[in-house]
mmCIF file of C-alpha atoms in Angstrom:
data_model
loop_
_atom_site.group_PDB
_atom_site.id
_atom_site.type_symbol
_atom_site.label_atom_id
_atom_site.label_comp_id
_atom_site.label_asym_id
_atom_site.label_seq_id
_atom_site.Cartn_x
_atom_site.Cartn_y
_atom_site.Cartn_z
ATOM 1 C CA MET A 1166 70.204 110.046 70.926
ATOM 2 C CA PRO A 1167 72.037 113.339 71.303
ATOM 3 C CA LEU A 1168 69.850 116.367 71.722
ATOM 4 C CA LYS A 1169 69.131 118.411 68.627
ATOM 5 C CA LYS A 1170 68.855 122.156 68.850
ATOM 6 C CA ALA A 1171 65.743 123.698 67.354
ATOM 7 C CA GLN A 1172 66.283 126.034 64.433
ATOM 8 C CA ASN A 1173 65.441 128.996 66.591
ATOM 9 C CA GLY A 1174 66.549 127.425 69.864
ATOM 10 C CA MET A 1175 63.110 127.842 71.410
ATOM 11 C CA GLU A 1176 60.346 125.588 72.733
ATOM 12 C CA ASN A 1177 57.792 128.385 72.591
ATOM 13 C CA GLY A 1178 58.395 131.451 70.502
ATOM 14 C CA ASP A 1179 60.758 133.164 68.176
ATOM 15 C CA ALA A 1180 64.377 134.145 68.725
ATOM 16 C CA GLY A 1181 65.479 134.408 72.356
ATOM 17 C CA SER A 1182 65.410 137.624 74.259
ATOM 18 C CA GLU A 1183 67.604 138.581 77.179
ATOM 19 C CA LYS A 1184 65.378 141.445 78.305
ATOM 20 C CA GLU A 1185 63.731 141.349 81.681
ATOM 21 C CA GLU A 1186 60.049 140.514 81.834
ATOM 22 C CA ARG A 1187 57.217 141.502 84.083
ATOM 23 C CA HIS A 1188 56.253 138.301 85.858
ATOM 24 C CA PHE A 1189 52.753 136.949 86.365
ATOM 25 C CA GLY A 1190 52.263 136.790 90.092
ATOM 26 C CA ASN A 1191 54.379 138.776 92.506
ATOM 27 C CA GLY A 1192 56.081 140.965 89.912
ATOM 28 C CA SER A 1193 59.589 139.847 90.870
ATOM 29 C CA HIS A 1194 62.286 139.025 88.325
ATOM 30 C CA GLN A 1195 63.642 135.490 88.420
ATOM 31 C CA PRO A 1196 66.201 133.945 86.093
ATOM 32 C CA GLY A 1197 64.707 131.453 83.664
ATOM 33 C CA LEU A 1198 66.264 128.661 81.710
ATOM 34 C CA ASP A 1199 68.494 129.751 78.842
ATOM 35 C CA LEU A 1200 66.715 128.297 75.881
ATOM 36 C CA ASN A 1201 69.914 128.087 73.902
ATOM 37 C CA ASP A 1202 71.482 125.835 76.543
ATOM 38 C CA VAL A 1203 68.951 123.068 76.202
ATOM 39 C CA GLY A 1204 68.004 121.517 72.896
ATOM 40 C CA GLU A 1205 64.847 119.678 72.023
ATOM 41 C CA GLN A 1206 63.668 116.381 70.606
ATOM 42 C CA ASP A 1207 60.716 115.507 68.436
ATOM 43 C CA LEU A 1208 57.265 115.058 69.935
ATOM 44 C CA GLY A 1209 56.913 112.001 72.098
ATOM 45 C CA ASP A 1210 58.483 110.758 75.289
ATOM 46 C CA CYS A 1211 61.869 112.321 75.818
ATOM 47 C CA HIS A 1212 64.713 110.295 77.335
ATOM 48 C CA VAL A 1213 67.940 112.244 77.625
ATOM 49 C CA SER A 1214 71.128 110.352 78.470
ATOM 50 C CA PRO A 1215 73.934 111.880 80.530
ATOM 51 C CA ALA A 1216 76.248 111.449 77.557
ATOM 52 C CA ALA A 1217 73.907 113.517 75.415
ATOM 53 C CA LEU A 1218 73.792 116.285 78.002
ATOM 54 C CA ALA A 1219 77.559 116.236 78.296
ATOM 55 C CA GLU A 1220 77.853 116.417 74.529
ATOM 56 C CA ASN A 1221 75.660 119.522 74.538
ATOM 57 C CA GLY A 1222 77.873 121.300 77.057
ATOM 58 C CA LEU A 1223 75.566 121.037 80.082
ATOM 59 C CA GLY A 1224 77.962 118.958 82.172
ATOM 60 C CA SER A 1225 80.646 116.327 82.227
ATOM 61 C CA SER A 1226 80.109 112.565 82.289
ATOM 62 C CA LEU A 1227 80.952 110.626 85.460
ATOM 63 C CA THR A 1228 82.553 107.164 85.554
ATOM 64 C CA ASN A 1229 79.286 105.615 86.743
ATOM 65 C CA GLY A 1230 77.424 106.945 83.735
ATOM 66 C CA GLY A 1231 75.911 109.882 85.622
ATOM 67 C CA LEU A 1232 76.340 113.556 84.906
ATOM 68 C CA ASN A 1233 78.056 116.303 86.804
ATOM 69 C CA LEU A 1234 76.192 119.479 85.887
ATOM 70 C CA HIS A 1235 78.143 122.682 85.525
ATOM 71 C CA SER A 1236 77.446 125.102 88.379
ATOM 72 C CA SER A 1237 75.818 127.673 86.079
ATOM 73 C CA VAL A 1238 73.401 125.047 84.817
ATOM 74 C CA LYS A 1239 72.619 123.948 88.364
ATOM 75 C CA ARG A 1240 71.750 127.494 89.315
ATOM 76 C CA LYS A 1241 69.438 127.806 86.313
ATOM 77 C CA LEU A 1242 67.719 124.506 87.017
ATOM 78 C CA GLU A 1243 67.247 125.418 90.676
ATOM 79 C CA ALA A 1244 65.848 128.875 89.907
ATOM 80 C CA GLU A 1245 62.391 129.378 91.296
ATOM 81 C CA LYS A 1246 59.632 129.048 88.713
ATOM 82 C CA ASP A 1247 57.518 132.113 88.202
ATOM 83 C CA TYR A 1248 54.867 133.357 85.820
ATOM 84 C CA VAL A 1249 55.292 135.705 82.938
ATOM 85 C CA PHE A 1250 52.151 137.530 81.916
ATOM 86 C CA ASP A 1251 53.557 139.750 79.229
ATOM 87 C CA LYS A 1252 54.031 139.856 75.467
ATOM 88 C CA ARG A 1253 57.659 138.785 75.960
ATOM 89 C CA LEU A 1254 56.634 135.567 77.701
ATOM 90 C CA ARG A 1255 57.032 133.609 74.501
ATOM 91 C CA TYR A 1256 60.745 134.393 74.483
ATOM 92 C CA SER A 1257 61.553 133.099 77.934
ATOM 93 C CA VAL A 1258 59.138 130.458 79.161
ATOM 94 C CA ARG A 1259 59.966 126.797 78.636
ATOM 95 C CA GLN A 1260 57.464 124.011 78.979
ATOM 96 C CA ASN A 1261 57.907 121.618 81.828
ATOM 97 C CA GLU A 1262 56.326 118.647 80.058
ATOM 98 C CA SER A 1263 59.027 116.683 78.293
ATOM 99 C CA ASN A 1264 56.646 114.941 75.915
ATOM 100 C CA CYS A 1265 54.892 117.997 74.469
ATOM 101 C CA ARG A 1266 55.891 120.966 72.436
ATOM 102 C CA PHE A 1267 53.718 123.814 71.203
ATOM 103 C CA ARG A 1268 54.215 126.714 68.863
ATOM 104 C CA ASP A 1269 51.239 129.028 69.491
ATOM 105 C CA ILE A 1270 50.480 128.345 73.135
ATOM 106 C CA VAL A 1271 52.555 128.105 76.304
ATOM 107 C CA VAL A 1272 51.876 125.333 78.801
ATOM 108 C CA ARG A 1273 53.127 125.530 82.376
ATOM 109 C CA LYS A 1274 52.674 122.675 84.815
ATOM 110 C CA GLU A 1275 52.482 124.186 88.281
ATOM 111 C CA GLU A 1276 51.769 122.801 91.712
ATOM 112 C CA GLY A 1277 48.147 121.715 91.678
ATOM 113 C CA PHE A 1278 47.161 123.178 88.315
ATOM 114 C CA THR A 1279 48.065 123.490 84.648
ATOM 115 C CA HIS A 1280 48.381 126.930 83.064
ATOM 116 C CA ILE A 1281 47.699 127.327 79.329
ATOM 117 C CA LEU A 1282 48.451 130.698 77.744
ATOM 118 C CA LEU A 1283 47.442 131.724 74.247
ATOM 119 C CA SER A 1284 50.601 133.111 72.682
ATOM 120 C CA SER A 1285 50.078 132.935 68.950
ATOM 121 C CA GLN A 1286 52.967 133.654 66.630
ATOM 122 C CA THR A 1287 51.168 132.666 63.435
ATOM 123 C CA SER A 1288 48.179 134.999 63.849
ATOM 124 C CA ASP A 1289 47.512 138.479 65.205
ATOM 125 C CA ASN A 1290 45.835 139.178 68.547
ATOM 126 C CA ASN A 1291 45.702 135.491 69.493
ATOM 127 C CA ALA A 1292 43.287 134.739 66.658
ATOM 128 C CA LEU A 1293 42.350 131.086 66.261
ATOM 129 C CA THR A 1294 43.259 128.822 63.348
ATOM 130 C CA PRO A 1295 42.661 125.048 63.119
ATOM 131 C CA GLU A 1296 46.302 124.466 64.024
ATOM 132 C CA ILE A 1297 46.121 126.641 67.148
ATOM 133 C CA MET A 1298 42.834 125.038 68.196
ATOM 134 C CA LYS A 1299 44.455 121.622 67.799
ATOM 135 C CA GLU A 1300 47.290 122.659 70.125
ATOM 136 C CA VAL A 1301 44.804 123.827 72.774
ATOM 137 C CA ARG A 1302 42.919 120.537 72.459
ATOM 138 C CA ARG A 1303 46.116 118.573 72.918
ATOM 139 C CA ALA A 1304 47.045 120.609 75.995
ATOM 140 C CA LEU A 1305 43.565 120.029 77.450
ATOM 141 C CA CYS A 1306 43.926 116.303 76.806
ATOM 142 C CA ASN A 1307 47.262 116.238 78.647
ATOM 143 C CA ALA A 1308 45.858 118.252 81.567
ATOM 144 C CA ALA A 1309 42.870 115.911 81.834
ATOM 145 C CA THR A 1310 45.108 112.936 82.588
ATOM 146 C CA ASP A 1311 47.860 114.486 84.697
ATOM 147 C CA ASP A 1312 47.860 115.111 88.458
ATOM 148 C CA SER A 1313 46.654 118.719 88.216
ATOM 149 C CA LYS A 1314 43.433 119.630 89.986
ATOM 150 C CA LEU A 1315 42.293 122.414 87.670
ATOM 151 C CA LEU A 1316 43.177 124.366 84.546
ATOM 152 C CA LEU A 1317 43.974 128.060 84.210
ATOM 153 C CA LEU A 1318 43.526 129.586 80.751
ATOM 154 C CA SER A 1319 44.895 133.050 79.978
ATOM 155 C CA ALA A 1320 46.715 134.888 77.193
ATOM 156 C CA VAL A 1321 49.927 136.735 76.440
ATOM 157 C CA GLY A 1322 49.658 140.350 75.309
ATOM 158 C CA SER A 1323 46.872 142.907 75.550
ATOM 159 C CA VAL A 1324 44.182 140.827 73.770
ATOM 160 C CA PHE A 1325 42.786 137.604 75.190
ATOM 161 C CA CYS A 1326 41.479 136.217 71.897
ATOM 162 C CA SER A 1327 40.130 137.861 68.745
ATOM 163 C CA GLY A 1328 38.189 134.803 67.574
ATOM 164 C CA LEU A 1329 38.667 133.084 64.247
ATOM 165 C CA ASP A 1330 41.495 134.290 62.018
ATOM 166 C CA TYR A 1331 39.547 135.740 59.080
ATOM 167 C CA SER A 1332 42.575 136.232 56.857
ATOM 168 C CA TYR A 1333 43.215 132.513 57.293
ATOM 169 C CA LEU A 1334 39.583 131.800 56.401
ATOM 170 C CA ILE A 1335 39.789 133.822 53.188
ATOM 171 C CA GLY A 1336 43.033 132.188 52.109
ATOM 172 C CA ARG A 1337 41.901 128.635 52.757
ATOM 173 C CA LEU A 1338 38.312 128.891 51.572
ATOM 174 C CA SER A 1339 39.441 130.582 48.381
ATOM 175 C CA SER A 1340 41.724 127.677 47.492
ATOM 176 C CA ASP A 1341 39.361 124.750 48.083
ATOM 177 C CA ARG A 1342 35.946 125.746 49.369
ATOM 178 C CA ARG A 1343 34.407 122.322 49.973
ATOM 179 C CA LYS A 1344 37.410 120.632 51.524
ATOM 180 C CA GLU A 1345 38.466 123.564 53.689
ATOM 181 C CA SER A 1346 34.949 124.419 54.890
ATOM 182 C CA THR A 1347 34.668 120.864 56.239
ATOM 183 C CA ARG A 1348 38.122 120.894 57.793
ATOM 184 C CA ILE A 1349 37.734 124.263 59.529
ATOM 185 C CA ALA A 1350 34.200 123.496 60.773
ATOM 186 C CA GLU A 1351 35.379 120.179 62.211
ATOM 187 C CA ALA A 1352 38.340 121.896 63.889
ATOM 188 C CA ILE A 1353 35.951 124.316 65.611
ATOM 189 C CA ARG A 1354 33.667 121.432 66.613
ATOM 190 C CA ASP A 1355 36.518 119.437 68.178
ATOM 191 C CA PHE A 1356 37.931 122.540 69.881
ATOM 192 C CA VAL A 1357 34.619 123.386 71.549
ATOM 193 C CA LYS A 1358 33.953 119.730 72.384
ATOM 194 C CA ALA A 1359 37.252 119.565 74.286
ATOM 195 C CA PHE A 1360 35.996 122.288 76.654
ATOM 196 C CA ILE A 1361 32.605 120.607 77.058
ATOM 197 C CA GLN A 1362 34.152 117.256 77.980
ATOM 198 C CA PHE A 1363 36.939 118.524 80.244
ATOM 199 C CA LYS A 1364 36.212 117.099 83.698
ATOM 200 C CA LYS A 1365 38.345 119.360 85.876
ATOM 201 C CA PRO A 1366 37.414 122.970 86.706
ATOM 202 C CA ILE A 1367 38.502 125.528 84.089
ATOM 203 C CA VAL A 1368 39.387 129.028 85.277
ATOM 204 C CA VAL A 1369 39.772 131.753 82.649
ATOM 205 C CA ALA A 1370 41.663 135.007 83.198
ATOM 206 C CA ILE A 1371 40.557 137.610 80.638
ATOM 207 C CA ASN A 1372 43.210 140.300 80.462
ATOM 208 C CA GLY A 1373 41.803 142.153 77.434
ATOM 209 C CA PRO A 1374 39.242 141.984 74.619
ATOM 210 C CA ALA A 1375 37.572 138.625 73.929
ATOM 211 C CA LEU A 1376 35.814 138.451 70.572
ATOM 212 C CA GLY A 1377 33.888 135.850 68.593
ATOM 213 C CA LEU A 1378 34.836 132.300 69.505
ATOM 214 C CA GLY A 1379 37.149 133.676 72.198
ATOM 215 C CA ALA A 1380 34.071 134.997 74.031
ATOM 216 C CA SER A 1381 31.714 132.165 73.086
ATOM 217 C CA ILE A 1382 33.696 129.496 74.934
ATOM 218 C CA LEU A 1383 33.559 131.367 78.258
ATOM 219 C CA PRO A 1384 30.220 129.865 79.404
ATOM 220 C CA LEU A 1385 31.768 126.422 78.818
ATOM 221 C CA CYS A 1386 34.343 127.250 81.501
ATOM 222 C CA ASP A 1387 33.629 127.262 85.219
ATOM 223 C CA ILE A 1388 35.056 130.528 86.545
ATOM 224 C CA VAL A 1389 35.789 133.662 84.497
ATOM 225 C CA TRP A 1390 37.804 136.482 86.030
ATOM 226 C CA ALA A 1391 38.314 139.637 83.991
ATOM 227 C CA SER A 1392 40.474 142.725 84.065
ATOM 228 C CA GLU A 1393 38.734 146.091 84.002
ATOM 229 C CA LYS A 1394 40.273 146.507 80.534
ATOM 230 C CA ALA A 1395 38.465 143.475 79.135
ATOM 231 C CA TRP A 1396 35.428 143.676 76.884
ATOM 232 C CA PHE A 1397 33.349 141.096 75.060
ATOM 233 C CA GLN A 1398 31.822 140.984 71.591
ATOM 234 C CA THR A 1399 30.369 138.250 69.363
ATOM 235 C CA PRO A 1400 29.522 139.991 66.072
ATOM 236 C CA TYR A 1401 28.712 136.795 64.161
ATOM 237 C CA ALA A 1402 25.871 138.152 62.039
ATOM 238 C CA THR A 1403 27.822 141.345 61.379
ATOM 239 C CA ILE A 1404 30.689 139.377 59.857
ATOM 240 C CA ARG A 1405 28.311 137.090 57.943
ATOM 241 C CA LEU A 1406 28.708 134.060 60.214
ATOM 242 C CA THR A 1407 26.361 132.008 62.362
ATOM 243 C CA PRO A 1408 27.057 131.573 66.118
ATOM 244 C CA ALA A 1409 29.694 129.117 67.320
ATOM 245 C CA GLY A 1410 31.022 127.831 70.630
ATOM 246 C CA CYS A 1411 27.490 126.901 71.788
ATOM 247 C CA SER A 1412 26.736 130.619 72.172
ATOM 248 C CA SER A 1413 23.351 130.174 70.464
ATOM 249 C CA TYR A 1414 22.338 128.207 73.574
ATOM 250 C CA THR A 1415 24.513 129.492 76.429
ATOM 251 C CA PHE A 1416 24.165 133.229 75.782
ATOM 252 C CA PRO A 1417 20.340 133.301 76.015
ATOM 253 C CA GLN A 1418 20.563 131.111 79.123
ATOM 254 C CA ILE A 1419 23.054 133.377 80.877
ATOM 255 C CA LEU A 1420 22.412 136.857 79.486
ATOM 256 C CA GLY A 1421 18.729 136.581 78.669
ATOM 257 C CA VAL A 1422 17.264 136.395 75.181
ATOM 258 C CA ALA A 1423 17.156 140.164 74.558
ATOM 259 C CA LEU A 1424 20.810 140.877 75.343
ATOM 260 C CA ALA A 1425 21.989 137.635 73.737
ATOM 261 C CA ASN A 1426 20.249 138.582 70.493
ATOM 262 C CA GLU A 1427 21.861 142.007 70.551
ATOM 263 C CA MET A 1428 25.282 140.425 70.961
ATOM 264 C CA LEU A 1429 24.816 137.678 68.362
ATOM 265 C CA PHE A 1430 22.819 139.646 65.765
ATOM 266 C CA CYS A 1431 24.030 143.226 66.226
ATOM 267 C CA GLY A 1432 27.515 142.767 67.636
ATOM 268 C CA ARG A 1433 26.839 144.658 70.862
ATOM 269 C CA LYS A 1434 29.944 145.129 72.977
ATOM 270 C CA LEU A 1435 29.852 144.372 76.715
ATOM 271 C CA THR A 1436 32.261 145.977 79.155
ATOM 272 C CA ALA A 1437 33.766 143.855 81.897
ATOM 273 C CA GLN A 1438 31.412 145.338 84.482
ATOM 274 C CA GLU A 1439 28.357 144.729 82.270
ATOM 275 C CA ALA A 1440 29.448 141.154 81.635
ATOM 276 C CA CYS A 1441 29.875 140.651 85.381
ATOM 277 C CA SER A 1442 26.462 142.078 86.203
ATOM 278 C CA ARG A 1443 24.826 139.739 83.663
ATOM 279 C CA GLY A 1444 26.653 136.591 84.781
ATOM 280 C CA LEU A 1445 29.123 136.059 81.941
ATOM 281 C CA VAL A 1446 32.027 137.020 84.231
ATOM 282 C CA SER A 1447 32.480 136.020 87.878
ATOM 283 C CA GLN A 1448 34.548 138.973 89.123
ATOM 284 C CA VAL A 1449 36.323 142.032 87.714
ATOM 285 C CA PHE A 1450 39.698 143.193 89.022
ATOM 286 C CA TRP A 1451 41.778 146.316 88.621
ATOM 287 C CA PRO A 1452 44.343 145.853 85.791
ATOM 288 C CA THR A 1453 47.407 146.640 87.931
ATOM 289 C CA THR A 1454 46.614 143.864 90.425
ATOM 290 C CA PHE A 1455 44.794 141.501 88.063
ATOM 291 C CA SER A 1456 47.493 138.825 87.805
ATOM 292 C CA GLN A 1457 48.068 138.770 91.557
ATOM 293 C CA GLU A 1458 44.343 138.460 92.299
ATOM 294 C CA VAL A 1459 43.997 135.604 89.818
ATOM 295 C CA MET A 1460 47.010 133.666 91.093
ATOM 296 C CA LEU A 1461 45.943 134.073 94.707
ATOM 297 C CA ARG A 1462 42.554 132.526 93.977
ATOM 298 C CA VAL A 1463 43.854 129.793 91.676
ATOM 299 C CA LYS A 1464 46.362 128.625 94.278
ATOM 300 C CA GLU A 1465 43.624 128.649 96.890
ATOM 301 C CA MET A 1466 41.455 126.441 94.657
ATOM 302 C CA ALA A 1467 44.408 124.143 93.988
ATOM 303 C CA SER A 1468 44.688 123.472 97.722
ATOM 304 C CA CYS A 1469 41.277 121.773 97.677
ATOM 305 C CA SER A 1470 40.709 118.067 97.128
ATOM 306 C CA ALA A 1471 40.972 117.003 93.488
ATOM 307 C CA VAL A 1472 38.061 114.590 93.912
ATOM 308 C CA VAL A 1473 35.841 117.252 95.457
ATOM 309 C CA LEU A 1474 36.560 119.726 92.651
ATOM 310 C CA GLU A 1475 35.953 117.196 89.879
ATOM 311 C CA GLU A 1476 32.796 115.730 91.410
ATOM 312 C CA SER A 1477 31.410 119.194 92.137
ATOM 313 C CA LYS A 1478 31.850 120.157 88.493
ATOM 314 C CA CYS A 1479 30.199 116.903 87.444
ATOM 315 C CA LEU A 1480 27.140 117.703 89.555
ATOM 316 C CA VAL A 1481 26.867 121.199 88.091
ATOM 317 C CA ARG A 1482 27.604 120.335 84.464
ATOM 318 C CA SER A 1483 26.532 116.724 83.835
ATOM 319 C CA PHE A 1484 22.957 117.455 82.780
ATOM 320 C CA LEU A 1485 24.173 120.089 80.301
ATOM 321 C CA LYS A 1486 26.834 118.005 78.598
ATOM 322 C CA SER A 1487 24.658 116.196 76.046
ATOM 323 C CA VAL A 1488 22.728 119.380 75.270
ATOM 324 C CA LEU A 1489 25.916 121.360 74.608
ATOM 325 C CA GLU A 1490 27.355 118.608 72.434
ATOM 326 C CA ASP A 1491 24.202 118.602 70.279
ATOM 327 C CA VAL A 1492 24.263 122.407 69.986
ATOM 328 C CA ASN A 1493 27.941 122.321 69.038
ATOM 329 C CA GLU A 1494 27.293 119.777 66.268
ATOM 330 C CA LYS A 1495 24.439 121.854 64.820
ATOM 331 C CA GLU A 1496 26.370 125.135 64.930
ATOM 332 C CA CYS A 1497 29.376 123.641 63.139
ATOM 333 C CA LEU A 1498 27.182 121.932 60.562
ATOM 334 C CA MET A 1499 25.627 125.313 59.811
ATOM 335 C CA LEU A 1500 29.065 126.916 59.415
ATOM 336 C CA LYS A 1501 30.128 124.122 57.090
ATOM 337 C CA GLN A 1502 27.054 124.650 54.912
ATOM 338 C CA LEU A 1503 27.558 128.413 54.937
ATOM 339 C CA TRP A 1504 31.212 128.247 53.898
ATOM 340 C CA GLY A 1505 30.479 125.506 51.392
ATOM 341 C CA SER A 1506 27.952 127.638 49.498
ATOM 342 C CA SER A 1507 29.057 130.256 47.011
ATOM 343 C CA LYS A 1508 26.476 132.733 48.334
ATOM 344 C CA GLY A 1509 27.637 132.462 51.936
ATOM 345 C CA LEU A 1510 31.282 132.649 50.963
ATOM 346 C CA ASP A 1511 30.787 135.663 48.692
ATOM 347 C CA SER A 1512 28.987 137.465 51.508
ATOM 348 C CA LEU A 1513 31.887 136.812 53.907
ATOM 349 C CA PHE A 1514 34.503 137.870 51.361
ATOM 350 C CA SER A 1515 32.585 141.034 50.490
ATOM 351 C CA TYR A 1516 32.333 142.083 54.137
ATOM 352 C CA LEU A 1517 35.989 141.405 54.911
ATOM 353 C CA GLN A 1518 37.122 143.158 51.735
ATOM 354 C CA ASP A 1519 35.123 146.243 52.696
ATOM 355 C CA LYS A 1520 36.767 146.201 56.111
ATOM 356 C CA ILE A 1521 40.213 146.016 54.549
ATOM 357 C CA TYR A 1522 39.441 149.043 52.371
ATOM 358 C CA GLU A 1523 38.152 150.962 55.415
ATOM 359 C CA VAL A 1524 41.468 150.387 57.174
#
């Protein structure tokens, strides 16, 4: 089949941008693929024939059925891959997997590891909706079965993740409370479960604020590196919600009961240094060198044996797996009951409405 161009010509993001980006890693500028040169197919295995590429202007067909790529295309395809760790990443980064396509995350398959970046275009500040959580789950599933040794999770922009998208919650729960409360609670359950069951090491790079569910999932990961600009907050009770992401279990275990209660009940904010001193974060780096420090360490980990990394994680995590799965089920059941009741829903709406008026 001939390639079809996407409506916006992008695999990840909105309309293309020709501006230079600040790259994740060594800070150099490398040419990327022109997203308007290459079309896309539907989800599934992609098989692109030489004739289709020739038809799309990428080369000319040879007599043996092969393809002679134009020199400009060759140069683009041979360009060295590099990382973009900037808000404009969504305009320039293509996915390397031919059988996957995402709208609100970017997936890069690199040597020895898979890099997933939150880059939401349907919500503000990388807030989570069921659709975005489903994309992350699918990317985790792909990474679990490929030849990568570990997973790196980070985000585009100045905010790592602002938790659940509350405007989405209001809109959906207002339309059909019972149906949507079940659907959203199950989406959270499956999202968290994907982290619990992931067998390879998960490294998280926190470049900015991590709130709510975006902070709760951190103890489910194996290494958390944070920028000095990062801070952490889980104001569940403040916003009329019960804990999620297994934080009702992991936070007391890691932070101690007193501090965990302050975070879950009172919405206490932790700085990066405080989070590091209490064990929620592994190391804190200076913002200007954060991306370089992270990449240096990730590549060093990726040089280790895949079997050693996976078995080491199994030894550390195996006894916790069933406990975390039970906690996750109970937390999501509680959210479902809360959103399904008129009292719980009215309380949430009242709080969010007051916040809107304050703004």
